[in-house]
């Protein structure tokens, strides 16, 4: 063999090198991108502030969750999760054991996500640290404002008063005018009667309570409500009526309007499954098998509903995380979706919390009604900017967080924009006569998402219009002559082509999965026939006198099958054909 000859690489001038790099970038597939390419992530916290970090493309979701918990110095992290919305407006919980980039798929960068309470503690009083209780308080305050936490008039007034006490402190007639509650957006529908009741409780019942104690009282009262911890999933039941499904520490719940029509405890739920857009809950009620069927708007919404149910059942029902099993959504012949909750369960979390020995971390409370405790220092504009959600006309695909359902589609919001009927409570009506209607604005798309403020210093497109007047032809020539702009445009076009290729690849994968399922089904049927037919022929045609074969031939069922079915079929095959 001739010795190998090593040729040194030919040197290129800088221009040729740039052309070579551009060609490589042009034909580079997204699947071949370097794993060390950094991705910027923005995570919106419960107080509407934001933190950002850069991650690698193979970084898993657990890293982001740990990053937020380290930002808070939070130990009791198992109650929390990170939520995002995909380009199809479908909500998801970020899975900790999968790469973030793979889960976000075609979402635009920077990735925008939200830090939220995922599993509501069944007993908030057992939470060890004040920091964890404060974060749960912020989540419940959002739930109240967006209409998820429904309550009667008296409970709504008490919860609202606790929030005001925690945010403003004791009532002071010199600082608080007679209508100081009016500017606080606590409920989606806030009547004058409710505001007066909140002021009365704030004045008389909560005086002297610090922020931590007021928040604790709010948690203690809120956790006893039926809708505590319910993240409602809109769907249709078997009659076509709109229903909201939810999962709580007690079990699986179904609401119609403001009435809970089903509560199936986790111990009575035997299986959760879905097929396409149909979701099934199989359980036992009053010693009888119960199958509840619901229909969602999209298959993606149904799968998200199923995964939420599987996670909640594992978290609240299992005694140890080692008892959690992988769950399959399909029947025996098809693989379907497989999913397993990978975190700790509620009992383990409570036990771990009781063993925390560190000094309690300092809780940094951000006044939601302004920077000062003095009401006179608060302007109406600041109150609106801090408390009233804004509804952008064209929201980003990853900015819509508190949508009505799991599909996050505006069309669904129009049909199911409220849990409760739109009724106005008369001012002179008795306080306890009927539940308060507080969810008229609930679940509108992006309702709870304060958009990122725009920096006026950047000016954006205003720069184009504030520049000296130029003819369109001259501006176009300058743009075409600028190599940097052309390179950016070419990069954008290549990225669009890459995204189109990913969509086509995803569609082909779905078709291949369907064909694989059909082939698997045919293979199983053929295997069953190959085993069953020889066994029947052995029993019916052979003269082998074996004890267990003789016993099978003597059974009444076998004799009936032999004379009524097999013999006529045999005669037809031998003589009829």
XYZ file of C-alpha atoms in Angstrom:
577
model
C 0.000 0.000 0.000
C 1.236 3.444 -0.822
C 1.850 5.769 2.109
C -0.811 8.401 2.688
C 0.135 11.886 1.715
C -1.052 14.753 3.901
C -1.775 17.891 1.920
C -1.885 21.164 3.841
C -5.153 23.069 3.429
C -5.187 25.658 0.734
C -5.290 29.155 2.136
C -8.169 31.326 1.058
C -8.235 35.065 1.031
C -10.733 36.707 3.429
C -13.298 37.272 0.676
C -13.348 33.606 -0.370
C -13.550 32.570 3.284
C -16.635 34.757 3.825
C -18.288 33.297 0.720
C -17.508 29.766 1.921
C -19.009 30.485 5.355
C -22.146 31.979 3.799
C -22.589 28.875 1.623
C -22.263 26.632 4.654
C -24.836 28.669 6.541
C -27.169 28.685 3.554
C -27.345 24.909 3.214
C -27.119 24.132 6.885
C -30.099 22.203 8.225
C -31.604 23.209 11.607
C -31.097 19.640 12.784
C -27.339 20.026 12.233
C -26.989 23.233 14.186
C -24.312 23.212 16.793
C -25.534 22.184 20.209
C -23.453 24.911 21.801
C -25.491 27.649 20.119
C -26.952 29.809 22.868
C -30.645 30.618 23.153
C -32.008 33.552 25.143
C -34.915 32.803 27.497
C -37.107 35.350 29.271
C -39.119 34.119 32.249
C -41.943 36.222 33.665
C -42.405 35.864 37.385
C -45.509 36.021 39.546
C -45.027 39.717 40.304
C -44.789 40.479 36.548
C -41.053 41.123 36.713
C -38.747 39.288 34.320
C -35.449 37.457 34.460
C -33.417 36.344 31.464
C -30.719 33.774 30.892
C -28.887 32.161 27.998
C -28.949 28.387 27.615
C -27.511 25.823 25.229
C -29.780 24.103 22.751
C -29.524 20.832 24.663
C -30.224 22.393 28.076
C -33.110 20.673 29.824
C -36.102 22.323 31.440
C -34.928 21.538 34.971
C -32.105 24.047 34.513
C -34.550 26.921 33.949
C -36.683 25.912 36.932
C -33.588 25.734 39.133
C -32.454 29.097 37.775
C -35.695 30.780 38.858
C -35.686 29.035 42.246
C -32.100 30.159 42.833
C -33.156 33.689 41.930
C -35.765 33.527 44.704
C -33.588 31.401 47.050
C -36.519 28.969 47.042
C -36.217 25.452 48.483
C -39.845 24.271 48.316
C -39.735 24.278 44.531
C -41.880 21.204 43.794
C -45.115 23.212 43.812
C -43.970 25.377 40.906
C -43.442 24.990 37.191
C -42.736 26.937 34.021
C -45.442 27.393 31.430
C -45.179 28.449 27.800
C -47.410 28.819 24.740
C -46.432 27.300 21.396
C -46.937 28.985 17.989
C -50.315 27.228 17.693
C -51.478 29.079 20.853
C -51.450 25.842 22.859
C -50.317 26.014 26.467
C -47.772 23.572 27.895
C -45.884 22.941 31.093
C -42.147 22.785 30.472
C -40.999 19.213 31.062
C -37.874 19.197 33.260
C -36.249 16.120 31.716
C -36.436 17.242 28.056
C -34.377 19.877 26.205
C -35.974 23.312 26.203
C -35.305 23.948 22.510
C -36.994 20.686 21.509
C -40.100 21.599 23.508
C -40.313 25.168 22.229
C -39.891 23.875 18.628
C -40.791 26.682 16.226
C -41.250 29.429 18.818
C -39.452 32.653 18.058
C -36.462 33.685 20.093
C -36.065 34.879 22.748
C -38.214 32.177 24.313
C -40.812 33.694 26.638
C -42.109 31.607 29.529
C -43.923 32.132 32.815
C -43.130 30.917 36.326
C -46.379 29.754 37.958
C -47.755 27.498 40.687
C -48.298 24.073 39.135
C -49.462 22.013 42.138
C -51.464 23.862 44.780
C -50.715 22.649 48.335
C -53.707 20.886 49.869
C -52.876 22.524 53.215
C -51.021 25.835 52.803
C -50.474 25.953 56.570
C -47.970 23.087 56.220
C -45.715 25.171 53.987
C -42.542 25.713 55.991
C -41.135 28.958 54.615
C -42.752 32.365 54.331
C -41.199 32.844 50.883
C -43.137 29.886 49.475
C -46.366 31.162 51.024
C -45.755 34.588 49.503
C -45.362 33.118 46.008
C -48.549 31.082 46.489
C -50.273 34.288 47.607
C -49.194 36.026 44.388
C -50.569 33.124 42.335
C -53.910 33.171 44.166
C -54.141 36.919 43.666
C -53.792 36.314 39.930
C -56.387 33.536 40.117
C -58.839 35.893 41.818
C -58.329 38.650 39.288
C -58.655 36.364 36.267
C -61.786 34.646 37.558
C -60.335 31.211 38.276
C -60.925 31.387 42.030
C -64.696 31.821 42.389
C -66.224 32.633 45.750
C -69.415 33.962 47.375
C -69.765 37.627 48.226
C -68.576 37.361 51.835
C -65.521 35.299 50.895
C -64.651 37.656 48.036
C -64.806 40.658 50.363
C -62.574 38.988 52.951
C -60.005 37.892 50.365
C -59.958 41.369 48.845
C -59.478 42.941 52.278
C -56.562 40.602 53.014
C -54.905 41.658 49.762
C -55.366 45.347 50.583
C -54.021 44.832 54.114
C -50.988 42.962 52.785
C -50.277 45.638 50.174
C -51.145 48.859 52.029
C -51.017 47.994 55.706
C -53.487 49.396 58.242
C -56.265 51.708 57.176
C -55.354 55.368 57.711
C -58.098 57.959 57.118
C -55.470 60.612 56.391
C -53.898 58.594 53.597
C -56.854 56.610 52.293
C -59.815 58.512 50.825
C -63.319 57.103 50.970
C -63.076 55.384 47.573
C -59.472 54.190 47.729
C -60.461 50.626 46.792
C -61.922 51.719 43.470
C -58.514 51.969 41.797
C -57.473 48.513 42.977
C -58.274 45.942 40.311
C -58.838 42.919 42.543
C -61.684 41.131 40.723
C -62.713 40.926 37.074
C -66.110 42.324 38.051
C -65.848 44.688 40.994
C -69.096 46.240 42.185
C -69.447 49.261 44.459
C -71.094 47.072 47.078
C -68.106 44.733 47.116
C -65.689 47.650 47.452
C -67.598 48.988 50.461
C -67.500 45.602 52.136
C -63.743 45.307 51.511
C -63.199 48.736 53.080
C -65.284 47.745 56.107
C -63.269 44.566 56.723
C -59.984 46.375 56.089
C -60.863 49.033 58.646
C -62.240 46.863 61.435
C -61.095 43.239 61.218
C -57.553 43.266 59.866
C -55.976 46.185 61.730
C -52.563 45.409 63.135
C -51.813 42.500 60.801
C -48.467 42.546 59.043
C -48.167 41.586 55.384
C -47.142 37.997 56.158
C -50.104 37.455 58.506
C -52.600 38.989 56.059
C -51.249 36.745 53.296
C -51.491 33.706 55.577
C -55.134 34.498 56.404
C -55.846 34.865 52.701
C -54.321 31.440 51.954
C -56.224 29.819 54.804
C -59.559 31.171 53.547
C -58.873 30.569 49.835
C -57.840 26.914 50.117
C -61.299 25.951 51.412
C -63.050 27.150 48.230
C -64.201 24.658 45.588
C -62.184 26.279 42.804
C -58.925 26.490 44.771
C -56.175 25.171 42.521
C -58.457 24.677 39.507
C -56.904 25.524 36.148
C -60.063 25.200 34.024
C -59.902 23.356 30.708
C -62.928 24.228 28.507
C -64.559 21.357 26.638
C -67.904 19.818 25.691
C -69.558 16.939 27.506
C -71.450 14.109 25.783
C -74.568 16.309 25.521
C -72.678 19.129 23.807
C -72.854 21.427 26.832
C -69.843 23.525 27.772
C -67.981 22.275 30.821
C -64.735 23.149 32.578
C -62.471 20.351 33.755
C -59.898 20.739 36.486
C -57.565 18.837 38.766
C -57.166 19.649 42.447
C -55.651 18.040 45.512
C -59.000 16.365 46.177
C -59.455 14.888 42.720
C -60.927 15.433 39.263
C -63.629 18.131 39.105
C -66.142 19.230 36.479
C -67.873 22.625 36.530
C -70.804 23.892 34.522
C -71.328 27.589 35.050
C -70.511 28.226 38.706
C -71.705 24.796 39.856
C -69.495 21.802 40.486
C -71.286 18.792 38.986
C -68.583 16.143 39.497
C -65.908 15.458 42.086
C -64.105 12.177 41.585
C -61.499 11.578 44.279
C -58.077 10.450 43.149
C -58.512 7.129 44.930
C -61.592 6.490 42.756
C -59.923 7.440 39.443
C -58.571 4.278 37.838
C -57.450 5.608 34.447
C -57.165 8.762 32.345
C -56.834 8.425 28.577
C -57.449 10.319 25.358
C -57.956 9.565 21.683
C -57.750 12.485 19.290
C -59.969 15.205 20.731
C -61.812 12.911 23.169
C -60.799 12.684 26.824
C -61.922 9.818 29.059
C -62.007 9.595 32.845
C -62.555 6.033 34.069
C -63.296 5.505 37.729
C -65.595 4.083 40.368
C -68.463 5.938 41.994
C -70.871 4.342 44.465
C -69.294 0.933 43.744
C -70.143 1.235 40.039
C -67.857 1.783 37.082
C -68.009 5.344 35.781
C -66.787 6.560 32.386
C -66.882 10.307 31.728
C -66.328 11.497 28.158
C -65.404 15.022 27.079
C -64.411 16.636 23.785
C -61.812 19.388 23.389
C -61.303 21.807 20.531
C -58.015 20.324 19.294
C -56.023 17.107 19.781
C -53.188 19.164 21.278
C -55.552 20.574 23.908
C -56.744 17.052 24.701
C -53.201 15.773 25.114
C -52.324 18.695 27.384
C -55.432 17.971 29.467
C -54.416 14.315 29.752
C -50.851 15.131 30.784
C -52.074 17.587 33.428
C -54.378 14.900 34.810
C -51.624 12.272 34.893
C -49.258 14.643 36.708
C -51.826 15.767 39.273
C -52.952 12.210 39.979
C -49.367 11.091 40.549
C -48.524 14.121 42.708
C -51.531 13.912 45.030
C -52.311 10.184 45.025
C -48.989 8.352 45.265
C -47.253 7.957 48.608
C -43.773 7.756 47.059
C -42.311 8.831 43.743
C -41.035 5.278 43.254
C -44.680 4.168 42.876
C -45.225 6.355 39.803
C -45.583 4.354 36.599
C -45.399 5.296 32.949
C -48.908 5.864 31.605
C -50.034 5.067 28.056
C -52.951 6.916 26.508
C -53.937 4.313 23.920
C -55.471 0.873 23.600
C -53.583 -2.408 23.507
C -52.676 -2.391 19.816
C -51.402 1.146 19.388
C -48.479 2.732 21.105
C -50.084 6.159 21.520
C -48.579 8.697 23.911
C -46.507 7.593 26.862
C -45.870 9.906 29.787
C -44.495 9.716 33.302
C -44.428 12.351 36.016
C -40.797 12.626 37.115
C -40.968 14.815 40.226
C -41.611 14.242 43.902
C -45.115 13.635 45.254
C -47.030 15.757 47.768
C -46.256 13.587 50.798
C -42.544 13.644 50.030
C -42.616 17.419 49.558
C -44.317 17.983 52.928
C -41.854 15.649 54.639
C -38.890 17.417 53.033
C -40.299 20.814 54.045
C -40.518 19.765 57.678
C -36.778 19.005 57.647
C -35.683 22.458 56.428
C -33.347 23.876 59.089
C -31.930 27.006 57.459
C -32.641 30.550 58.543
C -35.715 31.827 56.721
C -34.735 33.876 53.649
C -35.789 37.481 53.418
C -38.979 38.036 51.431
C -38.779 41.006 49.073
C -42.323 42.201 48.579
C -42.988 44.468 45.652
C -45.921 46.801 46.241
C -48.375 46.008 43.477
C -50.169 49.305 44.017
C -47.081 51.469 43.767
C -43.694 52.007 45.384
C -44.950 53.757 48.510
C -47.347 52.617 51.181
C -48.875 56.070 51.164
C -51.925 56.207 48.979
C -51.484 59.919 48.305
C -48.180 59.207 46.585
C -49.829 56.873 44.089
C -51.042 58.237 40.822
C -53.952 56.741 38.951
C -51.653 56.064 36.012
C -49.282 53.974 38.143
C -52.173 51.971 39.512
C -53.443 51.164 36.056
C -49.978 50.239 34.771
C -49.262 47.961 37.732
C -52.585 46.230 38.203
C -54.762 46.340 35.111
C -53.890 43.714 32.489
C -53.399 44.921 28.967
C -54.733 43.044 25.956
C -52.401 43.433 22.978
C -54.014 43.270 19.562
C -51.465 40.845 18.161
C -49.895 38.938 21.051
C -46.699 36.995 20.657
C -47.085 33.247 20.436
C -45.191 32.808 23.681
C -46.659 35.711 25.629
C -50.201 34.413 26.074
C -50.186 32.733 29.440
C -53.466 32.894 31.299
C -55.797 31.797 28.526
C -59.162 30.235 29.080
C -58.360 26.772 28.027
C -55.557 24.683 26.934
C -55.842 25.515 23.316
C -55.569 29.232 23.977
C -57.613 30.092 20.892
C -59.580 33.281 20.665
C -62.542 31.562 19.055
C -62.975 29.368 22.093
C -62.860 32.417 24.329
C -65.837 33.915 22.590
C -67.920 30.857 23.411
C -66.671 30.214 26.936
C -65.460 33.544 28.240
C -66.877 33.032 31.685
C -67.591 30.377 34.220
C -70.658 32.202 35.388
C -73.673 33.714 33.638
C -73.409 37.438 33.076
C -75.660 38.662 35.817
C -75.416 41.974 37.637
C -75.986 41.808 41.335
C -78.339 44.555 42.575
C -76.859 46.963 45.094
C -79.599 46.342 47.634
C -79.533 42.545 47.345
C -78.819 40.551 50.453
C -75.138 39.672 50.761
C -75.601 35.957 51.270
C -78.495 35.369 48.913
C -76.450 34.321 45.887
C -72.826 33.787 44.876
C -71.003 36.783 43.540
C -70.506 36.927 39.802
C -66.854 37.800 39.411
C -65.668 36.139 36.218
C -67.242 38.127 33.429
C -63.786 38.871 32.016
C -62.201 35.562 32.892
C -59.998 33.695 30.454
C -59.698 36.271 27.723
C -56.519 35.591 25.764
C -53.381 37.043 27.319
C -55.487 38.773 29.982
C -52.973 38.229 32.731
C -49.884 38.954 30.723
C -48.433 42.400 31.147
C -46.485 43.037 27.948
C -42.840 43.937 28.221
C -42.558 47.750 28.353
C -41.141 49.325 25.228
C -37.985 51.331 25.716
C -38.661 54.734 24.178
C -34.938 55.309 23.779
C -34.813 52.632 21.109
C -37.470 54.476 19.089
C -37.911 51.592 16.650
C -39.542 52.483 13.327
C -39.907 56.133 14.311
C -36.266 56.567 13.301
C -37.188 55.915 9.682
C -39.842 58.600 9.657
C -37.800 61.144 11.610
C -34.864 60.980 9.160
C -34.496 63.520 6.328
C -36.790 63.010 3.390
C -35.464 60.627 0.756
C -36.961 59.232 -2.391
C -38.137 55.617 -2.202
C -35.881 54.636 -5.103
C -32.807 56.042 -3.366
C -33.661 54.340 -0.082
C -34.179 51.054 -1.938
C -30.814 51.360 -3.681
C -29.087 52.058 -0.379
C -30.708 49.030 1.206
C -29.645 46.786 -1.688
C -26.122 48.185 -1.549
C -25.700 47.535 2.169
C -24.147 44.037 2.500
C -24.998 43.766 6.193
C -28.708 44.333 5.554
C -28.673 41.893 2.652
C -26.956 39.291 4.815
C -29.628 39.703 7.478
C -32.412 39.423 4.922
C -30.834 36.300 3.464
C -30.497 34.826 6.956
C -34.174 35.528 7.613
C -35.153 33.844 4.355
C -33.012 30.813 5.155
C -34.548 30.577 8.602
C -38.048 30.693 7.108
C -37.105 27.887 4.701
C -35.700 25.893 7.586
C -38.920 26.329 9.564
C -40.949 25.226 6.544
C -38.744 22.163 6.284
C -39.314 21.385 9.954
C -43.073 21.651 9.507
C -42.938 19.297 6.513
C -40.749 16.896 8.474
C -43.179 16.959 11.390
C -46.081 16.203 9.022
C -44.155 13.301 7.483
C -43.376 11.958 10.950
C -47.082 11.940 11.820
C -47.879 10.034 8.616
C -45.085 7.565 9.306
C -46.337 7.081 12.860
C -49.837 6.311 11.567
C -48.500 3.830 9.005
C -46.328 2.226 11.664
C -49.357 1.820 13.931
C -51.345 0.160 11.135
C -48.433 -2.161 10.350
C -48.107 -3.022 14.024
C -51.816 -3.809 14.224
C -51.628 -6.080 11.152
C -48.570 -7.833 12.584
C -50.340 -8.471 15.892
C -53.417 -9.869 14.113
C -51.264 -12.148 11.950
C -49.357 -13.320 15.015
C -52.585 -14.155 16.832
C -53.846 -16.083 13.802
C -50.576 -17.982 13.453
C -50.883 -19.129 17.052
C -54.646 -19.713 17.164
C -55.155 -21.637 13.886
C -52.503 -24.340 14.507
C -53.797 -24.756 18.056
C -57.368 -25.320 16.813
C -56.197 -27.767 14.148
C -54.231 -29.642 16.780
C -57.322 -29.954 18.934
C -59.797 -30.751 16.158
C -57.891 -32.863 13.655
C -55.102 -34.652 15.486
C -55.512 -37.995 17.198
C -52.925 -37.281 19.831
C -54.234 -38.651 23.094
C -52.780 -36.348 25.696
C -54.542 -35.808 28.990
C -54.892 -32.015 28.802
C -56.029 -32.197 25.125
C -58.552 -34.879 26.048
C -59.939 -32.693 28.841
C -60.325 -29.750 26.476
C -62.164 -31.911 23.902
C -64.606 -33.112 26.579
C -65.749 -29.629 27.616
C -69.319 -28.654 26.513
C -68.103 -25.423 24.971
C -65.580 -27.208 22.777
C -68.127 -29.816 21.664
C -70.629 -27.085 20.790
C -68.004 -25.230 18.780
C -66.971 -28.496 17.041
C -70.438 -29.577 15.912
C -72.130 -26.211 15.291
C -69.306 -24.250 13.677
C -66.243 -26.280 12.787
C -67.930 -29.288 11.122
C -70.188 -27.167 8.828
C -67.203 -24.990 7.904
C -65.077 -28.071 7.170
C -67.779 -29.610 4.948
C -68.212 -26.324 3.088
C -64.467 -26.059 2.437
C -64.135 -29.686 1.292
C -67.305 -30.034 -0.786
C -68.802 -26.605 -1.314
C -65.782 -25.010 -2.938
